């Protein structure tokens, strides 16, 4: 906790979680260069994720995927006025330190990159910049929040264009939250043990009926209908990785997913923006994948 | 009882809805022109001003809301909402527009990027001390003579306004909706009830 001028304080949990609150109802788009960042901002994105390769290409190329070159992050920061996020490898706190020094607005400690630590995630409380982390279930989400994550996203299965895993993760988290809400105080101890999650966070979720930080959806969103689906399942915003710039007409797809995320409850609007969009990204059946990214992190 | 709308295109809509409910206002979310026609006052939430302005245009709300603001629909904008109500935007996109309901010049991200986001206690006229939560906040660089200043701040860069009012239009750089202090929402709701 650092003190600035007068009695002001930076890096508080409230300003870190607060930026996630500001992104609610919006679309965060993966971009690999300033041109794509401009298209994203023009289309109504609330933030961009700056990375060297979208997940579909990371999957195709193989090898070790790392933090992006600071030069490309700076170029994207210079191009757009919306928040710029960037990814660090799981457990790679030195990459996170570099990203913080670059003034990125959010760090995604991401399973899309190759993990750097098989046991520990980053101690996110040690940073002024806020972190988002992926989760496949409630226990994983609460462990990340316990480490200081200020936003949780479903992992989905990045780079596949297939929404099935993200839906599984959202439904699992929602079911596990409902289970906590129906438990009495004595049962919460055992449930915390089963979830392998900190008891105070388990008690907080039982009382709130939701995560104490915003829950967004990532992994496999490729159409306006996908965005509407996950918003109706309780996601508060969507991350779109390969789904926009791997589609036939990225600008139209970007605008359409933005509209569908805002008006997710209005099927007539989602139908209108889904009309004549051109081909969505080709995608992959998750059963045929050699590498399941969602299994990274724990 | 007047119906207070919260513009629900993007941003921390839910936090405003909850704060307004805590001060016993009747609240509705607004995404369409039909919903905009039913309300007696509007809150424009925090969020990304470029995204909200894009969605105001695509939803057809922009022209209708501009007309209503000309007719003095009571309005309160926080952070991105302040930017949208301002008369001039510095450091925005070259094509960024605003309603001009408040005669103020704002600078987007005027306090810096997210790592510079901060909390500071603020003294607000008619309310007392409230927590000020500034997140990638717009800085008010200049105000017109008809603009009343309800709170100001010296963040090491000279004292400047952070909460202003001009007739029925209110705007602040910070986020009262993210705190448990509902005094500012209460003040706004009482101003439209009388």
XYZ file of C-alpha atoms in Angstrom:
492
model
C 0.000 0.000 0.000
C 1.779 3.161 -1.143
C 0.875 6.702 -0.223
C 0.763 9.334 -2.930
C 0.186 13.051 -2.521
C -1.826 14.220 0.510
C -3.669 11.285 2.104
C -4.330 9.331 -1.073
C -3.609 5.615 -1.339
C -2.930 3.632 -4.515
C -3.301 -0.091 -5.173
C -6.175 -0.713 -2.740
C -8.414 -3.746 -3.240
C -11.233 -1.322 -4.010
C -9.489 0.432 -6.900
C -8.187 -2.893 -8.220
C -11.565 -4.664 -8.098
C -13.208 -1.388 -9.105
C -11.604 -1.400 -12.550
C -13.111 -4.850 -13.102
C -16.490 -3.390 -12.089
C -16.038 -0.700 -14.751
C -15.562 -3.395 -17.412
C -18.915 -5.071 -16.646
C -21.202 -5.639 -19.591
C -18.318 -5.178 -22.006
C -16.057 -7.105 -24.356
C -12.293 -7.474 -23.875
C -10.598 -8.363 -27.144
C -7.269 -10.095 -27.845
C -5.149 -8.016 -30.232
C -1.677 -8.661 -31.639
C -0.843 -5.240 -33.128
C -1.918 -1.567 -33.008
C -4.133 -1.957 -36.096
C -6.213 -4.638 -34.397
C -6.295 -2.594 -31.181
C -7.754 0.326 -33.123
C -10.417 -1.892 -34.691
C -11.273 -3.233 -31.226
C -11.642 0.236 -29.720
C -13.635 1.495 -32.728
C -15.984 -1.460 -32.323
C -16.759 -0.675 -28.689
C -14.343 -2.946 -26.791
C -13.925 -1.962 -23.117
C -10.312 -3.158 -23.051
C -7.772 -4.969 -25.174
C -5.478 -7.857 -24.282
C -2.121 -7.262 -25.952
C -0.387 -10.474 -26.940
C 1.934 -11.694 -29.672
C -0.219 -14.573 -30.862
C -3.886 -15.302 -30.301
C -4.544 -18.633 -28.559
C -5.493 -20.400 -31.822
C -2.012 -19.600 -33.199
C -0.248 -20.511 -29.937
C -2.016 -23.856 -30.161
C -1.021 -24.296 -33.816
C 2.617 -23.224 -33.385
C 3.390 -25.172 -30.214
C 6.569 -24.420 -28.229
C 6.823 -22.286 -25.107
C 4.457 -19.300 -25.044
C 5.727 -16.330 -23.008
C 4.946 -12.717 -22.098
C 4.760 -10.378 -25.106
C 7.546 -8.038 -26.206
C 7.280 -4.753 -24.229
C 7.637 -2.876 -27.505
C 4.357 -4.209 -28.902
C 2.594 -3.547 -25.579
C 3.820 0.069 -25.643
C 2.691 0.514 -29.246
C -0.783 -0.685 -28.355
C -0.884 1.570 -25.273
C 0.004 4.502 -27.527
C -2.781 3.626 -29.966
C -5.871 3.239 -27.760
C -7.406 5.122 -24.821
C -9.109 2.066 -23.279
C -7.368 -0.182 -20.705
C -4.600 -2.417 -22.017
C -4.143 -5.837 -20.406
C -1.291 -8.273 -20.918
C -0.570 -11.889 -20.016
C 2.081 -13.310 -17.696
C 2.852 -17.009 -17.318
C 1.379 -18.775 -14.276
C 3.794 -18.250 -11.382
C 6.130 -15.993 -13.390
C 6.232 -13.011 -11.037
C 9.199 -11.470 -12.880
C 7.103 -11.177 -16.060
C 4.376 -9.604 -13.915
C 6.879 -7.113 -12.468
C 7.882 -6.137 -16.006
C 4.248 -5.704 -17.047
C 3.554 -3.557 -13.993
C 6.571 -1.384 -14.820
C 5.078 -0.913 -18.299
C 1.904 0.490 -16.658
C -0.410 -2.146 -18.108
C -3.887 -1.808 -16.599
C -4.550 -5.486 -15.797
C -2.376 -8.610 -15.811
C -3.857 -11.935 -16.868
C -1.969 -14.748 -15.131
C -2.891 -17.038 -17.937
C -2.966 -20.732 -18.724
C -2.789 -19.765 -22.411
C 0.936 -19.185 -21.840
C 3.225 -22.013 -20.734
C 3.254 -22.191 -16.902
C 6.507 -21.157 -15.193
C 5.790 -22.712 -11.777
C 4.178 -26.113 -11.238
C 3.196 -25.393 -7.637
C 2.679 -21.688 -7.005
C 0.750 -18.932 -8.640
C 1.925 -15.316 -8.362
C 1.444 -13.548 -5.002
C -0.856 -10.955 -6.485
C -1.218 -8.961 -3.244
C 2.373 -7.804 -3.771
C 1.382 -5.773 -6.849
C -0.276 -2.397 -7.420
C -1.634 -3.519 -10.784
C -4.711 -5.801 -10.553
C -4.767 -9.403 -11.798
C -7.341 -11.574 -13.528
C -7.027 -15.365 -13.286
C -8.832 -18.257 -14.907
C -10.868 -20.852 -13.022
C -12.715 -24.032 -13.903
C -14.555 -24.366 -10.589
C -15.307 -22.473 -7.377
C -12.378 -23.833 -5.376
C -9.929 -22.729 -8.028
C -11.592 -19.288 -8.229
C -11.353 -18.811 -4.454
C -7.724 -19.948 -4.326
C -6.904 -17.300 -6.926
C -8.871 -14.651 -5.013
C -7.021 -15.726 -1.878
C -3.767 -15.008 -3.733
C -5.068 -11.536 -4.615
C -6.859 -11.904 -7.973
C -9.357 -9.058 -8.483
C -11.283 -10.612 -11.341
C -12.059 -14.234 -12.192
C -12.751 -15.539 -15.670
C -13.769 -18.962 -16.785
C -10.899 -20.709 -18.523
C -12.909 -22.285 -21.284
C -10.644 -23.922 -23.812
C -8.840 -21.026 -25.442
C -8.222 -20.982 -29.173
C -10.825 -23.614 -30.025
C -13.814 -21.427 -30.918
C -15.796 -23.985 -28.931
C -17.932 -22.646 -26.086
C -18.564 -25.985 -24.389
C -15.769 -25.753 -21.806
C -16.612 -22.176 -20.771
C -20.223 -23.227 -20.245
C -19.059 -26.139 -18.104
C -16.918 -23.827 -15.968
C -19.632 -21.209 -15.498
C -22.264 -23.801 -14.635
C -19.901 -25.554 -12.223
C -19.065 -22.313 -10.404
C -22.753 -21.341 -10.219
C -23.773 -24.773 -8.916
C -21.063 -24.732 -6.269
C -22.113 -21.239 -5.145
C -25.734 -22.409 -4.807
C -24.534 -25.358 -2.738
C -22.754 -22.970 -0.346
C -25.862 -20.827 -0.054
C -27.922 -23.785 1.064
C -25.352 -24.953 3.635
C -25.534 -24.175 7.339
C -22.564 -22.701 9.224
C -21.273 -26.106 10.361
C -21.321 -27.519 6.820
C -19.211 -24.643 5.479
C -16.102 -26.009 7.239
C -16.341 -29.308 5.374
C -17.286 -27.598 2.125
C -14.231 -25.328 2.399
C -12.112 -28.452 2.841
C -13.716 -30.112 -0.192
C -13.235 -26.968 -2.297
C -9.659 -26.586 -0.986
C -10.492 -22.925 -0.538
C -9.926 -20.442 2.318
C -12.782 -20.616 4.854
C -13.324 -16.816 5.101
C -13.837 -16.647 1.320
C -16.193 -19.647 1.427
C -18.222 -17.890 4.133
C -18.231 -14.666 2.113
C -19.512 -16.427 -1.006
C -22.199 -18.223 1.024
C -23.412 -14.851 2.312
C -23.124 -12.943 -1.001
C -24.420 -15.661 -3.326
C -21.691 -14.720 -5.797
C -17.931 -14.334 -6.005
C -16.544 -11.318 -4.097
C -14.935 -10.117 -7.356
C -16.448 -9.822 -10.849
C -16.746 -13.079 -12.815
C -16.151 -12.800 -16.558
C -16.164 -15.466 -19.260
C -13.262 -16.457 -21.500
C -12.410 -19.341 -23.769
C -14.155 -20.256 -27.002
C -16.505 -17.304 -27.549
C -16.824 -16.867 -31.323
C -20.318 -15.567 -32.098
C -22.826 -13.021 -30.740
C -24.977 -15.964 -29.627
C -22.052 -17.337 -27.580
C -21.759 -13.969 -25.824
C -25.489 -13.916 -25.066
C -25.345 -17.498 -23.765
C -22.549 -16.901 -21.263
C -23.991 -13.571 -20.107
C -27.284 -15.357 -19.391
C -25.314 -17.971 -17.465
C -24.054 -15.250 -15.143
C -20.857 -13.949 -16.746
C -20.567 -10.194 -16.280
C -18.371 -9.514 -19.323
C -16.699 -11.534 -22.037
C -13.154 -11.993 -23.232
C -12.888 -12.821 -26.929
C -9.552 -14.222 -28.019
C -9.256 -15.792 -31.417
C -12.986 -15.375 -32.163
C -12.759 -11.899 -33.661
C -9.549 -11.715 -35.654
C -9.844 -15.317 -36.885
C -13.302 -14.655 -38.312
C -14.025 -13.685 -41.917
C -14.938 -10.034 -41.157
C -13.302 -9.071 -37.827
C -14.739 -5.557 -37.615
C -18.320 -6.703 -38.100
C -17.833 -9.633 -35.750
C -16.365 -7.315 -33.088
C -19.280 -4.885 -33.320
C -21.806 -7.702 -33.287
C -20.335 -9.332 -30.164
C -20.290 -5.944 -28.403
C -23.986 -5.409 -29.194
C -24.893 -8.938 -28.167
C -23.073 -8.561 -24.836
C -25.008 -5.395 -23.954
C -28.383 -6.604 -25.248
C -27.907 -10.274 -24.294
C -31.443 -10.540 -22.958
C -32.996 -9.261 -26.184
C -32.982 -12.112 -28.706
C -34.298 -9.841 -31.484
C -31.204 -7.624 -31.227
C -28.866 -10.638 -31.022
C -30.604 -12.053 -34.112
C -30.185 -8.770 -35.967
C -26.460 -8.476 -35.260
C -25.941 -12.178 -36.076
C -27.339 -11.729 -39.582
C -24.908 -11.955 -42.514
C -21.786 -11.856 -40.359
C -19.694 -14.133 -42.560
C -17.907 -17.185 -41.221
C -16.964 -17.396 -37.560
C -13.567 -18.916 -36.774
C -13.384 -22.557 -37.812
C -12.790 -23.934 -34.347
C -11.961 -27.339 -32.949
C -13.722 -30.162 -31.160
C -12.196 -30.278 -27.673
C -12.150 -34.083 -27.621
C -9.551 -34.069 -30.403
C -7.121 -31.652 -28.726
C -3.614 -32.745 -27.856
C -3.100 -29.972 -25.285
C -5.884 -28.955 -22.867
C -4.966 -25.431 -21.698
C -7.669 -25.411 -19.016
C -5.768 -28.115 -17.138
C -2.896 -25.704 -16.537
C -3.106 -24.059 -13.103
C -4.889 -25.709 -10.202
C -42.054 8.859 -6.390
C -39.788 9.736 -9.335
C -38.322 6.860 -11.323
C -34.520 7.001 -11.567
C -33.025 5.249 -14.579
C -29.502 3.860 -14.726
C -28.030 3.765 -18.232
C -27.269 0.053 -18.576
C -25.273 -0.208 -21.790
C -21.970 -0.969 -20.066
C -20.190 -0.273 -16.779
C -20.890 -0.547 -13.061
C -24.652 -0.351 -13.509
C -25.409 -2.752 -10.700
C -23.491 -0.726 -8.099
C -25.540 2.384 -8.962
C -28.797 0.430 -8.885
C -27.950 -0.891 -5.425
C -26.869 2.521 -4.084
C -30.101 4.102 -5.362
C -32.166 1.304 -3.842
C -30.417 1.825 -0.501
C -31.602 5.456 -0.492
C -35.138 4.228 -1.276
C -35.310 5.453 -4.862
C -37.445 3.695 -7.435
C -34.925 2.403 -10.010
C -35.046 1.054 -13.561
C -32.287 0.112 -15.989
C -32.262 1.809 -19.401
C -31.099 0.129 -22.613
C -33.750 1.285 -25.075
C -35.488 4.467 -26.187
C -38.772 3.139 -24.760
C -37.172 2.687 -21.331
C -35.620 6.159 -21.537
C -39.073 7.659 -22.104
C -40.349 6.280 -18.802
C -37.803 7.745 -16.393
C -37.701 11.050 -14.474
C -33.927 11.193 -13.934
C -30.893 9.323 -15.239
C -27.618 8.085 -13.795
C -24.778 7.453 -16.254
C -22.436 4.947 -14.584
C -18.705 4.432 -14.605
C -17.358 2.281 -17.405
C -15.460 2.916 -20.597
C -16.671 6.165 -22.151
C -15.709 5.083 -25.682
C -17.725 1.857 -25.346
C -20.748 3.595 -23.813
C -20.743 6.332 -26.461
C -20.513 3.682 -29.200
C -23.499 1.836 -27.704
C -25.469 5.087 -27.238
C -25.192 5.608 -30.985
C -26.000 2.047 -32.067
C -28.971 1.798 -29.696
C -30.501 5.030 -30.988
C -30.408 6.502 -27.475
C -27.961 9.273 -28.295
C -30.308 11.702 -30.064
C -33.230 11.083 -27.730
C -31.091 11.539 -24.641
C -29.494 14.690 -26.080
C -32.963 16.165 -26.523
C -34.004 15.186 -23.000
C -30.847 16.727 -21.553
C -31.616 19.950 -23.447
C -35.011 19.837 -21.727
C -33.189 19.504 -18.370
C -33.753 15.849 -17.529
C -31.968 15.506 -14.156
C -28.775 13.535 -14.759
C -25.829 12.361 -12.678
C -22.679 10.978 -14.314
C -19.780 9.316 -12.508
C -16.361 8.932 -14.148
C -17.245 7.817 -17.710
C -20.652 9.428 -17.092
C -18.943 12.755 -16.341
C -16.959 12.473 -19.589
C -20.164 11.887 -21.560
C -21.857 14.913 -19.945
C -18.892 17.276 -20.405
C -18.595 20.009 -23.026
C -14.981 19.270 -23.968
C -12.796 16.131 -23.829
C -8.992 16.378 -23.844
C -6.812 13.339 -24.585
C -9.809 11.403 -25.885
C -10.220 9.860 -29.305
C -10.330 12.414 -32.088
C -13.907 11.397 -32.900
C -15.150 11.340 -29.304
C -18.340 13.333 -28.717
C -20.169 14.332 -25.549
C -23.566 15.760 -24.595
C -22.308 19.092 -23.261
C -24.800 19.143 -20.376
C -22.005 20.290 -18.053
C -19.801 23.203 -19.086
C -16.566 21.490 -18.093
C -13.415 20.396 -19.854
C -12.248 16.937 -18.782
C -9.037 15.087 -19.507
C -9.438 11.334 -19.904
C -7.221 9.259 -17.606
C -6.091 12.633 -16.270
C -4.577 11.101 -13.140
C -2.756 8.360 -15.048
C -3.293 4.706 -15.871
C -4.602 2.008 -13.520
C -1.466 1.744 -11.349
C -2.071 5.408 -10.397
C -5.734 4.813 -9.415
C -6.274 5.952 -5.834
C -8.571 6.490 -2.881
C -8.708 9.736 -0.921
C -11.171 11.239 1.574
C -13.151 14.122 0.065
C -15.137 16.928 1.697
C -18.399 17.380 -0.210
C -20.617 20.461 0.215
C -23.829 19.599 1.992
C -22.696 16.027 2.661
C -19.450 16.026 4.664
C -16.574 13.618 4.219
C -16.958 10.725 1.782
C -14.442 8.207 0.423
C -13.289 9.258 -3.050
C -12.471 6.299 -5.303
C -10.655 7.395 -8.472
C -10.144 4.701 -11.133
C -8.426 5.768 -14.362
C -10.432 8.865 -13.571
C -11.082 11.893 -15.768
C -9.618 15.125 -14.423
C -11.701 18.302 -14.629
C -9.283 20.873 -16.077
C -11.641 23.833 -16.496
C -15.218 24.809 -15.682
C -17.635 27.432 -17.000
C -18.916 30.222 -14.775
C -22.339 28.601 -14.298
C -20.816 25.463 -12.846
C -20.991 24.947 -9.096
C -18.157 23.007 -7.410
C -19.312 20.571 -4.715
C -15.922 19.019 -3.992
C -12.343 19.638 -5.029
C -8.995 17.959 -4.582
C -5.314 18.782 -4.642
C -3.583 15.653 -5.888
C -0.199 17.333 -5.956
C -1.158 19.119 -9.170
C -3.077 22.104 -7.797
C -6.602 22.258 -6.430
C -9.248 21.386 -9.020
C -12.924 20.325 -9.014
C -13.878 16.641 -8.733
C -17.640 17.002 -8.206
C -19.674 19.630 -10.066
C -23.267 20.634 -10.718
C -24.879 22.854 -13.314
C -28.635 23.162 -12.990
C -30.033 19.633 -13.132
C -26.794 18.049 -14.402
C -24.352 16.564 -11.898
C -20.996 14.914 -12.494
C -18.049 13.593 -10.504
C -14.653 12.124 -11.376
C -14.878 9.469 -8.675
C -17.154 6.521 -7.852
C -19.527 7.052 -4.900
C -21.333 3.883 -6.068
C -18.332 1.735 -5.115
C -18.519 2.786 -1.460
C -20.995 2.122 1.318
C -21.489 5.862 1.746
C -24.737 6.651 -0.076
C -24.815 10.355 0.862
C -24.202 11.596 -2.688
C -26.871 9.363 -4.212
C -29.202 10.508 -1.440
C -28.468 14.158 -2.270
C -29.195 13.556 -5.977
C -32.414 11.653 -5.325
C -33.643 14.307 -2.883
C -32.908 17.034 -5.449
C -35.272 15.446 -7.960
C -37.966 14.591 -5.421
C -38.485 18.232 -4.444
